[in-house]
Coordinates of C-alpha atoms in Angstrom, one line a residue:
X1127 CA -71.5 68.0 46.8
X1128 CA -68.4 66.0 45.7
X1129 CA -67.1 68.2 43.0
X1130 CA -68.0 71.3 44.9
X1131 CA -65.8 70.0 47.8
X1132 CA -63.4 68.9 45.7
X1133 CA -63.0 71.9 44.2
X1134 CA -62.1 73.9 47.5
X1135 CA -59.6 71.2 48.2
X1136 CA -57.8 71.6 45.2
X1137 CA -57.9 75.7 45.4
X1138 CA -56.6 75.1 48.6
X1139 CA -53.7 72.6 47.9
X1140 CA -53.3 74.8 44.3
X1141 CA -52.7 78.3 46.2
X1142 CA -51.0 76.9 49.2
X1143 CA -48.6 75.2 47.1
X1144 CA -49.0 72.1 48.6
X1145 CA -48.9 69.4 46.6
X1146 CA -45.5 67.9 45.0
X1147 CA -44.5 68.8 41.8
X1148 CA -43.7 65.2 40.6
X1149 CA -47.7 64.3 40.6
X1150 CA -49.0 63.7 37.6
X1151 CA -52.4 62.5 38.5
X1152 CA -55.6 63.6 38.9
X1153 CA -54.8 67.2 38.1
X1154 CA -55.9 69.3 35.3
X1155 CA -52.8 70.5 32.9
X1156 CA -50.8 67.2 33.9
X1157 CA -50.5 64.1 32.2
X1158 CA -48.7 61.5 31.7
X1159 CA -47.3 62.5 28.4
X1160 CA -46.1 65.9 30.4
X1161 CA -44.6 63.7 32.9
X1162 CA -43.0 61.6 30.2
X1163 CA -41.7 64.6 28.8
X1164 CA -40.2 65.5 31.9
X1165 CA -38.2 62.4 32.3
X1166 CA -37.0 62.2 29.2
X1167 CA -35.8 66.0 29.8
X1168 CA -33.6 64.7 32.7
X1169 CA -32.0 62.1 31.2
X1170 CA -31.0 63.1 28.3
X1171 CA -29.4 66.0 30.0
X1172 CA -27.8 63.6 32.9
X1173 CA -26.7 61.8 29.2
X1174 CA -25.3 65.2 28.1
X1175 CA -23.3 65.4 31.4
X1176 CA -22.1 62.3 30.8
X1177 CA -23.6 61.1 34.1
X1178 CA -25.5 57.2 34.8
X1179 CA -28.7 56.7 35.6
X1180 CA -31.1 54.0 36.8
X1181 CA -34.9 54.3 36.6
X1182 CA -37.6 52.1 38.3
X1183 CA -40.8 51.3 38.1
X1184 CA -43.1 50.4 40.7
X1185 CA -46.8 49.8 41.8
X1186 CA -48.4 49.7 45.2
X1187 CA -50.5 46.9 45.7
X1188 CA -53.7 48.1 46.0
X1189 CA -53.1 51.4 46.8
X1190 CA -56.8 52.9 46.9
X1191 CA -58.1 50.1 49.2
X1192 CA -54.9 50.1 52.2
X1193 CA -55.2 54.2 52.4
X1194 CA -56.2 54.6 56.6
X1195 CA -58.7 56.7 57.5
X1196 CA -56.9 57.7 60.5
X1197 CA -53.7 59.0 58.7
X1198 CA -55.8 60.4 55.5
X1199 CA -57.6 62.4 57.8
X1200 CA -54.3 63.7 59.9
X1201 CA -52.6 64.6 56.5
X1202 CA -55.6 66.3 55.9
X1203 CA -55.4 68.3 58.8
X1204 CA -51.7 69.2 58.7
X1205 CA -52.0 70.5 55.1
X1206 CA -55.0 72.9 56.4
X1207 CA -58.0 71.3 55.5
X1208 CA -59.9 71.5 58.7
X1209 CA -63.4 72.3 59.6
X1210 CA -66.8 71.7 57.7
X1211 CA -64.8 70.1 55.0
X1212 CA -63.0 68.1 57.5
X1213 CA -65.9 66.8 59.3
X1214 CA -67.4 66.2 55.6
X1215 CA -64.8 64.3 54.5
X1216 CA -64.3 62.2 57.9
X1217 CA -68.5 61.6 57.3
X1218 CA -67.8 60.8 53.6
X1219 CA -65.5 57.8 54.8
X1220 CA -66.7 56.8 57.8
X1221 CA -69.6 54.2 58.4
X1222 CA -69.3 52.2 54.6
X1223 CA -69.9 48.7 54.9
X1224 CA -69.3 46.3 52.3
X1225 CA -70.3 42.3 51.9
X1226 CA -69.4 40.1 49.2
X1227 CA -71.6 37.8 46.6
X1228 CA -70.3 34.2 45.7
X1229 CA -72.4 32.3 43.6
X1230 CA -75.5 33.9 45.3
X1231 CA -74.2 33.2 48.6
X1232 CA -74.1 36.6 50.7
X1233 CA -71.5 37.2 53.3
X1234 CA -72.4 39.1 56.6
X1235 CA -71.9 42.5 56.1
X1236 CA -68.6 44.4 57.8
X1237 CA -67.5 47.8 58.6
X1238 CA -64.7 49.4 56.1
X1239 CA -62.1 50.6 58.1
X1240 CA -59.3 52.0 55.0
X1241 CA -59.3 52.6 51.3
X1242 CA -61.1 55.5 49.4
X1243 CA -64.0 55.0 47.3
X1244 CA -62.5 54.8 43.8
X1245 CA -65.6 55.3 41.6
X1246 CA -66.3 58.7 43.5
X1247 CA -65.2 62.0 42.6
X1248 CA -63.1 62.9 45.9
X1249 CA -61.5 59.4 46.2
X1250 CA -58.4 60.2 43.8
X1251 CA -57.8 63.5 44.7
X1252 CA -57.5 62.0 48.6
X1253 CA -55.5 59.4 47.5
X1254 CA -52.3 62.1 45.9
X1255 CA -53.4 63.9 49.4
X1256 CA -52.3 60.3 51.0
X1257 CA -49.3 59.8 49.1
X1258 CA -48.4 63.2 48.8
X1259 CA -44.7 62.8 51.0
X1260 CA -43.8 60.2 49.5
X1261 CA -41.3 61.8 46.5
X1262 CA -40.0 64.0 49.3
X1263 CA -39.1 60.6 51.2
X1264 CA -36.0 59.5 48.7
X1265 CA -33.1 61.5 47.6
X1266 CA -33.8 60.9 43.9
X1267 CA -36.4 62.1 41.8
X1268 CA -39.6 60.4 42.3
X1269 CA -42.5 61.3 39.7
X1270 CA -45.6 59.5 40.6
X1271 CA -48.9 58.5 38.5
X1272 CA -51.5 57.5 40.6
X1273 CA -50.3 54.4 42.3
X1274 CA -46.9 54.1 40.4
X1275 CA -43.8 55.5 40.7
X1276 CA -41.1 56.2 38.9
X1277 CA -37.6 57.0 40.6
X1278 CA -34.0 57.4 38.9
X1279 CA -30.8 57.7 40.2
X1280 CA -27.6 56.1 41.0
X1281 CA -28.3 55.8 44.5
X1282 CA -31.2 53.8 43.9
X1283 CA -30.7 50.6 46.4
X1284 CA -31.0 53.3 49.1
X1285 CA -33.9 55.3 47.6
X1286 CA -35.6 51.7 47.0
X1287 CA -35.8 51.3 50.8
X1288 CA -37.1 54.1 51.4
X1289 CA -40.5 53.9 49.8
X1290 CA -41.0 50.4 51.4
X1291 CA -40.4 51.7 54.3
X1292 CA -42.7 54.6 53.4
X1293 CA -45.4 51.6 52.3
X1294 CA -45.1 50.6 55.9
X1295 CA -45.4 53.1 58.0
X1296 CA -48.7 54.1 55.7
X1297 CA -49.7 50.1 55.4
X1298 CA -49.5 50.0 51.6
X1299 CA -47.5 47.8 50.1
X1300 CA -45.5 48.0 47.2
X1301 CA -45.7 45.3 44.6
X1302 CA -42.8 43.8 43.9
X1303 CA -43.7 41.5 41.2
X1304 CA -45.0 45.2 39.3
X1305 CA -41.4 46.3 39.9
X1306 CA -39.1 47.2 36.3
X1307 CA -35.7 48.2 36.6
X1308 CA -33.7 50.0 33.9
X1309 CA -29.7 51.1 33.7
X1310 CA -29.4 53.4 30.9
X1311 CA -26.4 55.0 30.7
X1312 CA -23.8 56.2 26.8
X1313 CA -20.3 55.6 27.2
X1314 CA -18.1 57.8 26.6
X1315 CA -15.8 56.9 23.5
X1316 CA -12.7 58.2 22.4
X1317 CA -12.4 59.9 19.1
X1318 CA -8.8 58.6 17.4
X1319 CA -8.4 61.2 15.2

């Protein structure tokens, strides 16, 4: 039942046009060789043009386990998906419980109130669903791989904030301590003939 609701998702999200063209996850014909191609592309032509560039890395801590329910199932909504496969996938998140084991010792069992089910078939196409916005949320270019993201430009401090404040208003965090910065950048050189 998964894949075959799956399946209507994406045809949805494919013919609607809905999903951002800096995701490279999760989807058929895009990996992250493609989207390594595609960075490379833009800077060496922002090299060309003589222009700076900075390009960071960064991770959201525990991304699949900090997705709400409540806001999955809103995006959801606004990009169309409504109905049966609404109800399903509200049914398909709702009412998981979860307990932990420590050294045999059983704790009592409690009510999962966020995250998707990362072992399932649905789970990572409703988590690009989830963080679908977020290149649209910086000026820059964000290109995202699951729960990375990689975003370049010279007005990075600003475009930095922006995804934390993202993170917070969608109570996922971004990992600091998973966080690479790079300035890469030719200078120009004149020729003494």
């Amino acid at each position: 039942m998964e894949k075959l609701i799956r399946t209507e998702i994406m045809k949805h999200l494919h013919t609607n046009a809905i999903l951002s063209d800096n995701h490279y996850d999760f989807r058929s014909k895009r990996s992250t060789t493609l989207q390594l191609l595609r960075v490379l592309d833009q800077c060496t032509e922002m090299i060309d043009n003589g222009d700076c560039f900075d390009v960071m890395y960064m991770d959201f801590s525990k991304a699949f386990d900090t997705v709400s329910h409540q806001r999955l199932i809103r995006k959801l909504a606004a990009y169309g998906i409504n109905g049966k496969f609404l109800k399903w996938i509200e049914d398909f998140l709702s009412n998981r419980r979860q307990r932990v084991s420590v050294n045999g010792s059983l704790s009592y069992w409690l009510e999962v109130l966020s995250g998707i089910p990362q072992r399932s078939v649905l789970g990572p196409i409703l988590f690009i669903i989830y963080v679908n916005d977020l290149p649209g949320a910086v000026e820059s270019i964000a290109m995202m791989f699951a729960d990375d993201t990689k975003d370049d430009h010279i007005r990075l401090q600003g475009d930095l904030d922006k995804p934390l404040m993202w993170g917070r208003q969608m109570a996922t965090a971004v990992q600091c301590i998973k966080m690479q910065s790079y300035a890469l950048w030719e200078e120009k050189q004149t020729l003494c003939i």
